[in-house]
Coordinates of C-alpha atoms in Angstrom, one line a residue:
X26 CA 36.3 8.1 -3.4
X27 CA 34.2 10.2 -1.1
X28 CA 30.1 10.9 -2.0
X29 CA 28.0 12.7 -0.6
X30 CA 24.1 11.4 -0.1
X31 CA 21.3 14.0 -0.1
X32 CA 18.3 11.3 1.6
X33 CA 18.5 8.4 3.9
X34 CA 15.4 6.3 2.7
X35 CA 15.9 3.3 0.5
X36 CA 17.0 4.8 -2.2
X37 CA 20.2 6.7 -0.6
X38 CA 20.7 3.9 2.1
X39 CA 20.6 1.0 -0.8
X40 CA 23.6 3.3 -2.9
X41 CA 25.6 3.7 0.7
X42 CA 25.8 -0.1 1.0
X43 CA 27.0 -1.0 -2.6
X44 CA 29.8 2.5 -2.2
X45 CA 30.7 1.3 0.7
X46 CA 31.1 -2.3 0.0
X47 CA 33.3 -1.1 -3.0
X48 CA 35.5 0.6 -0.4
X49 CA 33.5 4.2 -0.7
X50 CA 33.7 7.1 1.8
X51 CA 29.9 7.8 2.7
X52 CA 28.0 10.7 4.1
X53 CA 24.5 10.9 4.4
X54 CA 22.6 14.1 5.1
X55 CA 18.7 13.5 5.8
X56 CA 16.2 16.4 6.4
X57 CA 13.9 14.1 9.0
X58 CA 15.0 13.3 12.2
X59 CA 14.7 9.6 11.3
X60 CA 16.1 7.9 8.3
X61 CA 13.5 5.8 5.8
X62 CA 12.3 8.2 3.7
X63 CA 8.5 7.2 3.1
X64 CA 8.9 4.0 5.0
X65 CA 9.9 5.6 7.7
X66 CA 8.6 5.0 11.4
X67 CA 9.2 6.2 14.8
X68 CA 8.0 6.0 18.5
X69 CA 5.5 8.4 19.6
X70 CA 5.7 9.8 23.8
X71 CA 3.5 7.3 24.7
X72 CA 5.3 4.1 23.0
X73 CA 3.3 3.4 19.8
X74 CA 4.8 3.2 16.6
X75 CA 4.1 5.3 14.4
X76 CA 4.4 4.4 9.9
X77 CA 4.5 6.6 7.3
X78 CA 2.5 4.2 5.1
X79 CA 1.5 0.4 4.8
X80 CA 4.4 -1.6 3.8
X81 CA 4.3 -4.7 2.0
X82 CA 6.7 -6.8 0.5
X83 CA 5.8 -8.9 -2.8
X84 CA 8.0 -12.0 -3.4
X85 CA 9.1 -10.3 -6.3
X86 CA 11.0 -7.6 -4.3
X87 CA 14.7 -9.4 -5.2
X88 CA 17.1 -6.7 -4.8
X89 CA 15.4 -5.5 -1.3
X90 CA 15.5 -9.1 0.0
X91 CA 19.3 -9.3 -0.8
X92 CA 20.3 -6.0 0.8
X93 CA 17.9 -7.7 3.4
X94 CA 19.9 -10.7 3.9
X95 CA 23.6 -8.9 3.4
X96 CA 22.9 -6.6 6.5
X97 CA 21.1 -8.9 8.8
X98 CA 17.6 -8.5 7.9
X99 CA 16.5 -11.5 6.1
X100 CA 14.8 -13.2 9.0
X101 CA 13.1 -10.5 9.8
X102 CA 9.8 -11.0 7.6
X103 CA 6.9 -13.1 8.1
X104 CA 5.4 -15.0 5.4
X105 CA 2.2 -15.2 4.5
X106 CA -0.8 -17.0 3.4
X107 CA -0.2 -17.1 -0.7
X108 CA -3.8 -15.4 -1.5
X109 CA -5.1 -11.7 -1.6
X110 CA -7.9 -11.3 0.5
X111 CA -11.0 -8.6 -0.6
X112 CA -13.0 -7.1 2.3
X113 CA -16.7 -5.9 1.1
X114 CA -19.5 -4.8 3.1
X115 CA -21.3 -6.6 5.4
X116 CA -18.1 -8.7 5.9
X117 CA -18.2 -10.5 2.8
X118 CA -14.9 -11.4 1.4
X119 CA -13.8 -12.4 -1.9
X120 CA -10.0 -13.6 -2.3
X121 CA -7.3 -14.1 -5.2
X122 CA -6.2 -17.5 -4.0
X123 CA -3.1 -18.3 -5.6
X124 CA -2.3 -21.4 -3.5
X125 CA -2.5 -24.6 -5.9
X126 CA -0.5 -27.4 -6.9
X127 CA 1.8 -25.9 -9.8
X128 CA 3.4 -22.3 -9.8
X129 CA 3.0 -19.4 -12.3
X130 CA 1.1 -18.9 -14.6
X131 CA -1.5 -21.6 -13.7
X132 CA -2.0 -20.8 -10.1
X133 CA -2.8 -17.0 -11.4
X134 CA -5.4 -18.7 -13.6
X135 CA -7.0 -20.8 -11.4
X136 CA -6.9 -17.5 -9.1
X137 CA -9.1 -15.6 -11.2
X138 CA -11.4 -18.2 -12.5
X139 CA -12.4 -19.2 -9.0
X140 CA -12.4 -15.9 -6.9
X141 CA -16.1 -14.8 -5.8
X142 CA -15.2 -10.8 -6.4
X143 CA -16.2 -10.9 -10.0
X144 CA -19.4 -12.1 -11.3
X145 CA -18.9 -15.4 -14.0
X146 CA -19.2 -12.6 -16.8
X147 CA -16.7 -10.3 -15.5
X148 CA -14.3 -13.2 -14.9
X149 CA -15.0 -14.2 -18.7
X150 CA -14.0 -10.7 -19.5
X151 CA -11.1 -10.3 -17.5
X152 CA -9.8 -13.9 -18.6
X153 CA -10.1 -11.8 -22.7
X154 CA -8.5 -9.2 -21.4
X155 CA -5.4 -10.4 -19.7
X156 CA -5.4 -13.7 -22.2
X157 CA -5.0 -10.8 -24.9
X158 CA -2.1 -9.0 -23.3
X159 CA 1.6 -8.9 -23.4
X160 CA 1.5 -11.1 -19.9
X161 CA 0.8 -14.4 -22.8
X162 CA 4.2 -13.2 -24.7
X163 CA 6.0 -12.9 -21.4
X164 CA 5.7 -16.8 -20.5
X165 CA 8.0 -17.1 -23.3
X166 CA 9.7 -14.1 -23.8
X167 CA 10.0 -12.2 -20.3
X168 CA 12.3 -9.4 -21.9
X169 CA 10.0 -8.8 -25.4
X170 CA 6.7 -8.4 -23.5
X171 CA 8.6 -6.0 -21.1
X172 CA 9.2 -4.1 -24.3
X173 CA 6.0 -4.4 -25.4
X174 CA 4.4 -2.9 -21.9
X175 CA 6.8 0.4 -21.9
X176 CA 5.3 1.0 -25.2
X177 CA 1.5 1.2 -23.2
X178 CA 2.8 4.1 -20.9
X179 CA 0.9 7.0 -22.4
X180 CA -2.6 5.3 -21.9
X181 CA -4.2 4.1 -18.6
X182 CA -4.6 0.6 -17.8
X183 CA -8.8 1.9 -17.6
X184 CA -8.4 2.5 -21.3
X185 CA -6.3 -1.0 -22.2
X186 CA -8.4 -2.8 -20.2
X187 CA -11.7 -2.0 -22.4
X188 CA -10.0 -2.0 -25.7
X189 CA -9.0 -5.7 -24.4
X190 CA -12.5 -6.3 -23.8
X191 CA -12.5 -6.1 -19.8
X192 CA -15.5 -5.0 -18.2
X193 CA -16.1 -2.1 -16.1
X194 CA -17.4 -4.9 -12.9
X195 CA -13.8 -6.1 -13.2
X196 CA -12.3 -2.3 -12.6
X197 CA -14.5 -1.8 -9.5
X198 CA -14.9 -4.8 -7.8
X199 CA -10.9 -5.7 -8.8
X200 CA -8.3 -3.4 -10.2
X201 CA -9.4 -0.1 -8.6
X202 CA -8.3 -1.6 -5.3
X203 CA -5.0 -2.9 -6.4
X204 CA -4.3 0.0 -8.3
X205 CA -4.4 2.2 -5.2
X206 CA -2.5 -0.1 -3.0
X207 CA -0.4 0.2 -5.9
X208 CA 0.3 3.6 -6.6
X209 CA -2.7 5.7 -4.6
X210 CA -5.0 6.6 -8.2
X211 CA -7.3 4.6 -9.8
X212 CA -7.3 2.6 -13.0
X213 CA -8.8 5.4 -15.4
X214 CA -5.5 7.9 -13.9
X215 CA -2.8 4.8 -14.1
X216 CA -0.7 4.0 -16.6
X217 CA -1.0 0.9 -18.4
X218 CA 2.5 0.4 -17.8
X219 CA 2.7 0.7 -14.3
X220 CA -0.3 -2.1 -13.9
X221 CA 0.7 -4.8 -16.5
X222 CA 4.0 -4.8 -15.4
X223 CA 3.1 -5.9 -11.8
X224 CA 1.0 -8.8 -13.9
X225 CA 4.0 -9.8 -15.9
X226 CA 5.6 -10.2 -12.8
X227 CA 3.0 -12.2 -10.9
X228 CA 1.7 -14.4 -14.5
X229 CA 5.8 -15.7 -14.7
X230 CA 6.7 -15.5 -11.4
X231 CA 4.9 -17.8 -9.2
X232 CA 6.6 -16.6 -6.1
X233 CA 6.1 -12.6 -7.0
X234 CA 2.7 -13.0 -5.8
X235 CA 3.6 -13.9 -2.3
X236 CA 2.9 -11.4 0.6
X237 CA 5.3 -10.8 3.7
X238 CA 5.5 -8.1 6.4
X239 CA 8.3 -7.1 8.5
X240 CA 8.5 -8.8 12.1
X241 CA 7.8 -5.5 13.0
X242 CA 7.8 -1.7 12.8
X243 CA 10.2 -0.7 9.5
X244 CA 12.3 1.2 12.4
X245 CA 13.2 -1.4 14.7
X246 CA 13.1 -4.3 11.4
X247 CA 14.4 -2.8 8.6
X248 CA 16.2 0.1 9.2
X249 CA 18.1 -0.3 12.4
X250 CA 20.0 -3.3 10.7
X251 CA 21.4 -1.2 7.7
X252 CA 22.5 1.6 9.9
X253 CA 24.7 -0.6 11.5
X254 CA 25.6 -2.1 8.8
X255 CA 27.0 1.1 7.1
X256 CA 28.1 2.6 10.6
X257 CA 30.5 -0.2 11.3
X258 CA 31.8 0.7 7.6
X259 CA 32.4 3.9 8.5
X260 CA 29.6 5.9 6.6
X261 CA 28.2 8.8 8.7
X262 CA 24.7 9.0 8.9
X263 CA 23.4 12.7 9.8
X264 CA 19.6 13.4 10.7
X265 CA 17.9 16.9 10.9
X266 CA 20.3 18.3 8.3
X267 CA 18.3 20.2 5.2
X268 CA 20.6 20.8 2.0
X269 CA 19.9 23.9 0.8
X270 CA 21.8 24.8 -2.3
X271 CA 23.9 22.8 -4.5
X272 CA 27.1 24.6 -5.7
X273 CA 28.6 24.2 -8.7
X274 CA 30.9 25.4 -11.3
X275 CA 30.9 25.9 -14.9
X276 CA 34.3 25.6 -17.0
X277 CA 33.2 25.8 -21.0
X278 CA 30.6 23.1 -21.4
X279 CA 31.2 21.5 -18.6
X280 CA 29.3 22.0 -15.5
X281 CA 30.7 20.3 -11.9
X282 CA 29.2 20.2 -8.5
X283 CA 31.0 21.6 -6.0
X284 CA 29.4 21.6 -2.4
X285 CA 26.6 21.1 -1.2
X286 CA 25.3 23.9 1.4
X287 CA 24.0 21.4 4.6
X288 CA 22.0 23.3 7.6
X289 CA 21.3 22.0 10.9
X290 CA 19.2 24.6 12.4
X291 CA 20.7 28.3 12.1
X292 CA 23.9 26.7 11.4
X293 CA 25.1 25.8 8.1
X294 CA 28.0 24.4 6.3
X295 CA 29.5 23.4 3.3
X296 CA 30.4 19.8 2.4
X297 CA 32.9 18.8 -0.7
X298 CA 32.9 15.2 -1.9
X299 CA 33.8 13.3 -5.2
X300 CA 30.8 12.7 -6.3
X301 CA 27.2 13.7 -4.6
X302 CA 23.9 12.1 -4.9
X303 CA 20.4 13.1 -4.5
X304 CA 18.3 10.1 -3.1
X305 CA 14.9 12.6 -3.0
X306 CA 11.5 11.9 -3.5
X307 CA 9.9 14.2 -6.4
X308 CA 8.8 17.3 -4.1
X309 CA 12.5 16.8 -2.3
X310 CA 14.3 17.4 -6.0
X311 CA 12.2 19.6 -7.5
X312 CA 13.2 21.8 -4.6
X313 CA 17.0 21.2 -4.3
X314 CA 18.1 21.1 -8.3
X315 CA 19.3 24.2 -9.4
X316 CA 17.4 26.6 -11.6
X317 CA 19.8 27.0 -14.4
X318 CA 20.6 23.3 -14.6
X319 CA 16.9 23.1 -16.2
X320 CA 18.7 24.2 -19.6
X321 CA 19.2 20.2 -19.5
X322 CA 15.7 18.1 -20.5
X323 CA 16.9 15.6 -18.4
X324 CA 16.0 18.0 -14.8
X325 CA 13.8 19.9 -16.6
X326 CA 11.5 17.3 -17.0
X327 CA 11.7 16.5 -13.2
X328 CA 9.2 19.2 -12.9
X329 CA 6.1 17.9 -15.6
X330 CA 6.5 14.6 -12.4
X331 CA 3.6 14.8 -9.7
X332 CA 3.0 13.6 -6.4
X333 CA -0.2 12.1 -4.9
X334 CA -1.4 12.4 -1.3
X335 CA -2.0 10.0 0.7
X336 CA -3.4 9.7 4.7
X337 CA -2.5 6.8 6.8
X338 CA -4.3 5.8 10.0
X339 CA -3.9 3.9 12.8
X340 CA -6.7 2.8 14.6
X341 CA -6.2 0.4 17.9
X342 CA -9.8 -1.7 19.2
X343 CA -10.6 -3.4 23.0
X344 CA -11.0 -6.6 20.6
X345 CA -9.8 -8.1 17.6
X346 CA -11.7 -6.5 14.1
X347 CA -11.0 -9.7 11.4
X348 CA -12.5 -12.1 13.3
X349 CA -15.4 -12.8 10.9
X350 CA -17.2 -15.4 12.6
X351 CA -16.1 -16.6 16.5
X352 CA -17.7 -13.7 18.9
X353 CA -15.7 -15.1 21.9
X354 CA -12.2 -14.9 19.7
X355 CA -13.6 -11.5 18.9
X356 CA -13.9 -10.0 22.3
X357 CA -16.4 -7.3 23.1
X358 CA -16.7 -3.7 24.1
X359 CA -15.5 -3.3 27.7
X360 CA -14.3 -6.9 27.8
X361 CA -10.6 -7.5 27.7
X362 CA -10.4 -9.5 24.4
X363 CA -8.3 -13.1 25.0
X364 CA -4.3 -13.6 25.1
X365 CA -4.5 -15.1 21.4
X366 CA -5.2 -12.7 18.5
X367 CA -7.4 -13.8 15.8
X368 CA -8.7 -12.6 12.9
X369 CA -6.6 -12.6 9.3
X370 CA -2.9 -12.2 9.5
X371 CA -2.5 -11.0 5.7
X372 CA -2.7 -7.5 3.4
X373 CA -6.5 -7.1 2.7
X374 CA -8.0 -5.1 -0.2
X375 CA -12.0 -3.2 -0.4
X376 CA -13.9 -2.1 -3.2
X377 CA -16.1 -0.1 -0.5
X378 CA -14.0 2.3 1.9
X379 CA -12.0 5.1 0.9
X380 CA -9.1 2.8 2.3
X381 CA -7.4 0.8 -0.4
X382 CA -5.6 -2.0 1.5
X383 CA -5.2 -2.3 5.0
X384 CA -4.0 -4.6 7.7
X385 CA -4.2 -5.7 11.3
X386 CA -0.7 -5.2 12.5
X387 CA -1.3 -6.6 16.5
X388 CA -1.4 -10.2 13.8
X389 CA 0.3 -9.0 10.5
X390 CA 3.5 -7.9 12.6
X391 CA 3.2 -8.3 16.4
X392 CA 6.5 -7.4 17.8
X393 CA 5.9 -3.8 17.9
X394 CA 2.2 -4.0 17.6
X395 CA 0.3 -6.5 19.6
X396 CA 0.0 -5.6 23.1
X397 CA -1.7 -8.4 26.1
X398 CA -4.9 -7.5 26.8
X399 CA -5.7 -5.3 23.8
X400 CA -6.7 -5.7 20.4
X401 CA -6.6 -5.0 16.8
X402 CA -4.1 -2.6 15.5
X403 CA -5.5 -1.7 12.0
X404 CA -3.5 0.7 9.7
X405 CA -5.3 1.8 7.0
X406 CA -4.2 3.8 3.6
X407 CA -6.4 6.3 2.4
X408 CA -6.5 6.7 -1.3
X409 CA -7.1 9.1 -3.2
X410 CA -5.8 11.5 -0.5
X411 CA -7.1 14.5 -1.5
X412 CA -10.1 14.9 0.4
X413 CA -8.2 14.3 3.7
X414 CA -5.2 16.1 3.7
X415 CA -7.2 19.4 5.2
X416 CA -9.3 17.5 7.2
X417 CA -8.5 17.2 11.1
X418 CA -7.3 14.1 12.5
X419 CA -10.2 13.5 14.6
X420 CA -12.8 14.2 12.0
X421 CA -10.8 11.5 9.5
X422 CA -10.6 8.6 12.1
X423 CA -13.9 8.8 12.9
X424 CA -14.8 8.6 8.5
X425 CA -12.3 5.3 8.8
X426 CA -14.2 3.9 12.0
X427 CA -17.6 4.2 10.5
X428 CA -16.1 2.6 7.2
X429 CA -14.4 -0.3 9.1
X430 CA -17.9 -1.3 11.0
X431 CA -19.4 -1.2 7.4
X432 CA -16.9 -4.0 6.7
X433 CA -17.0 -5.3 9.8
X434 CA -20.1 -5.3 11.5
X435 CA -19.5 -6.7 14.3
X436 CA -16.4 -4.4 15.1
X437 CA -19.6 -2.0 16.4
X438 CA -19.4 -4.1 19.5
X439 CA -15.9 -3.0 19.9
X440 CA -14.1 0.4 21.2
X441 CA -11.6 2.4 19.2
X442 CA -9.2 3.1 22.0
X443 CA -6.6 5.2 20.1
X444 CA -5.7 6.4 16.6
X445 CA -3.3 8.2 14.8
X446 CA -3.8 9.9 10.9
X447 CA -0.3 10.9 9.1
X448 CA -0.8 13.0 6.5
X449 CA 1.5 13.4 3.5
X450 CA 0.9 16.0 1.0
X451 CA 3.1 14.5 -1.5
X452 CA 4.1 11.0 -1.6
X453 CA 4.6 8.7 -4.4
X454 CA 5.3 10.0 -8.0
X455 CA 1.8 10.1 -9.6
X456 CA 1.8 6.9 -12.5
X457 CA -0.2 8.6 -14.6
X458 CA 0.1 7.9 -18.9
X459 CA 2.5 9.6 -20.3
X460 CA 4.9 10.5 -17.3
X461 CA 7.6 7.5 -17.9
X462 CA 9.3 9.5 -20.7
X463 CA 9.8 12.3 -18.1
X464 CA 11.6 9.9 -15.6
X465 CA 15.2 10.8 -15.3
X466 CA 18.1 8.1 -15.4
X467 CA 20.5 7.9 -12.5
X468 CA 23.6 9.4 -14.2
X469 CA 23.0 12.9 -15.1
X470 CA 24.2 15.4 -17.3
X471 CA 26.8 17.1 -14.9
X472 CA 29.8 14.0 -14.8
X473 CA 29.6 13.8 -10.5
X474 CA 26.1 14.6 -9.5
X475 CA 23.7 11.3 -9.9
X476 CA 19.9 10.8 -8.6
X477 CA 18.4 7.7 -7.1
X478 CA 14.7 7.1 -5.8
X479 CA 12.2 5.2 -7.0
X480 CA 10.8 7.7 -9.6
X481 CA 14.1 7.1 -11.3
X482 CA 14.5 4.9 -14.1
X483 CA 13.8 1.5 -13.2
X484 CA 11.0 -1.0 -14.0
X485 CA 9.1 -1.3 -10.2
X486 CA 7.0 1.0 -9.7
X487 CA 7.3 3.5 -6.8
X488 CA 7.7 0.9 -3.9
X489 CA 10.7 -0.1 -1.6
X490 CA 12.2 -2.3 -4.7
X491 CA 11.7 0.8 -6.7
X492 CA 14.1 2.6 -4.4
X493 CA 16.5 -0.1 -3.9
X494 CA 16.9 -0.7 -7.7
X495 CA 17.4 3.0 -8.4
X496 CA 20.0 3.1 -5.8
X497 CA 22.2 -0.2 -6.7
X498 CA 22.0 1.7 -10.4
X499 CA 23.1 4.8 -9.0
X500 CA 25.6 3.1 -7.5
X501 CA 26.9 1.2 -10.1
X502 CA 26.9 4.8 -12.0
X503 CA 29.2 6.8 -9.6
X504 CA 31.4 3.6 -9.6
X505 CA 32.2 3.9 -13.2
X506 CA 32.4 7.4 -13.3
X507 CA 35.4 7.0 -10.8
X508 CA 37.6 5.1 -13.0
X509 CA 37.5 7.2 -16.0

């Protein structure tokens, strides 16, 4: 059986490796000159790596770790310390500590009840809230409460929360931060869905909580390994090639995909296959899909989907930023800062910059990003976007720099040596109420055209285990379509 991919991130590189394991022909055509989709990364002229976003990977992430682990990739991501750290001004943190002597869902409890980012009556509150939920039916009954949650879709989590008696101190100082590490909106433009289905995860899951990062830039880490994993299986991977039609014929009711019209520059060509996926983010789709298929709901509703912006910056320091207390570990302005990096080696959250989550790579990941004699690496996600996206990359690492010495005030003593801002108009699917039922499944309408990608049906929300669940389903779907 021969398919055809239309994107090489995880969604179309997760389908390759299940078609190709079942004895598949595989082509992959991807627009970028680098496969990864948004967790894509690459090498600037002057050796820095360069991410399309801040990638994290929760314990939780099963399917990614196992296409991990089949292609080589398993020992490629450092673990780390089991609690969620909150940056506030002035350098205050406040942490979701999930380390304790039992697993889920007591560690979660004793998580909330002693972290120092709520006040004793918004942890009261949130303790109502969350004791009130679905999460209490899920210690029993995983699959019934997941039932329950879909049901909560067409309302934000903002709006759950307060019904359930949460307080407003909790949605600052708390949620807003998670949800927009999360999916880049806050809690009163997220779904309920979206938010309590990371909780179900976390209250009966003790090791869905847990935080790694890749070795590593997602490149060199992640990528490189599945390439040649599906290049010594005979899949061909093609970069810089744009699909710019999808052919297809109609015979009575039924409607088949013929070719898919591929250009590489000036040049372009037709390509037949069996069966032919799209592995697109929503912009990438909504462009692609032909206009008369939108007769079917199922692509027509493609287009009520929305995508939010999102800016991420990289900023590197003469010294090390998270180093909260020790001014020699710190290093100074000028000063070459000392052979061992300090400061916290984990994902970190704030309530008080317009960056959601951020991280010091030179410690989170320091084979592509800790350099002798130089410092902190911070990447940093801006969320909401919006304000950004027309802004000039000076003018928005010098907003981030000022926020970071807000957090960090003694990062003042220290240089920003280099940055980088990479701006994506469009990036994950917006989660807001109401847009599950618009999600399309991964078999389609038209018997040998499928979609994958993380705003497919599945349960994650849009993250790398999103996109790898969406593609081992796609999968699974042009398998069986092949033996009828």
């Amino acid at each position: 059986m021969r398919v055809a991919i239309v994107g090489a991130g995880l969604a179309g590189l997760a389908t390759a490796i299940d078609l190709v394991d079942a004895g598949c022909e595989v082509e992959i055509f991807e627009s970028r000159p680098f496969v990864g989709g948004k967790v894509s990364s690459w090498v600037d002229g002057d050796g820095n790596h360069i991410e399309m976003g801040l990638h994290v990977f929760f314990g939780c992430y099963y399917n990614l770790f196992e296409l991990m682990e089949k292609v080589g990739a398993g020992d490629n991501l450092r673990l780390k310390e089991h609690s969620h750290t909150f940056i506030n001004k002035g350098g205050q943190t406040g942490a979701l500590d999930f380390r304790f002597f039992t697993g889920a869902p007591f560690n979660g409890l004793k998580a909330f009840f002693t972290t120092s980012q709520l006040s004793v009556r918004d942890k009261f509150q949130n303790a109502i809230a969350l004791g009130t939920s679905p999460i209490v039916q899920g210690l029993v009954d995983f699959d019934g409460a997941m039932k329950t949650i879909r049901k909560l879709d067409k309302i934000s989590f903002s709006d759950w929360f307060y019904s359930h008696g949460g307080s407003k101190g909790s949605i600052k100082r708390l949620w807003n931060p998670i949800a927009y590490a999360l999916g880049f909106i806050d809690c009163d433009n997220i779904s309920a869905r979206c938010m309590l289905t990371i909780f179900q995860f976390f209250a009966v899951r003790t090791e869905a909580s847990i935080l790694r990062m890749l070795e590593g830039s997602p490149h060199e880490y992640l990528h490189k390994p599945i390439v040649k994993y599906l290049e010594e299986r005979g899949t061909k991977i093609y970069t810089r090639r744009q699909v710019r039609e999808i052919q297809f014929a109609e015979s009575g009711e039924q409607t088949q995909v013929t070719g898919i019209l591929v250009a590489q520059g000036d040049t372009e060509e037709v390509i037949t296959a069996d069966a032919y996926l799209c592995a697109c983010d929503v912009p990438g789709i909504q462009r692609v899909l032909p206009q008369p298929w939108r007769k079917w709901p199922e692509f027509d509703n493609i287009y009520k989907l929305d995508a939010v912006p999102v800016a991420t910056v990289q900023l590197r320091f003469d010294g090390w930023v998270t180093e909260l207390q020790d001014e020699e570990k710190r290093g100074k302005g000028g000063v070459t800062p000392p052979l061992q990096a300090a400061g916290i080696d984990n994902l970190l959250y704030t309530a008080d910059a317009d960056f959601s989550c951020f991280a010091d790579l030179a410690l989170t990941s320091p084979a592509d990003y800790y350099r002798p004699g130089e410092g902190s690496l911070l990447q940093l996600v801006l969320t909401p976007g919006d304000p950004f996206i027309k802004q000039s990359n000076e003018a928005i690492a010098n907003h981030v720099l000022k926020q970071v010495h807000e957090l960090f005030p003694s990062s003042r003593d220290l240089n920003m040596t280099w940055y980088s801002v990479v701006k994506l108009a469009q990036s994950l699917y917006r989660e807001a109420p109401g847009m599950d039922v618009y999600r399309p499944d991964q078999k389609t309408p038209v018997p040998n055209f499928f979609l994958a990608g993380s705003y497919t049906q599945q349960d994650y929300i849009d993250s790398m285990e999103g996109a790898t669940v969406s593609g081992k389903r796609a999968a699974k779907a042009i398998l069986e379509s092949g033996k009828k």
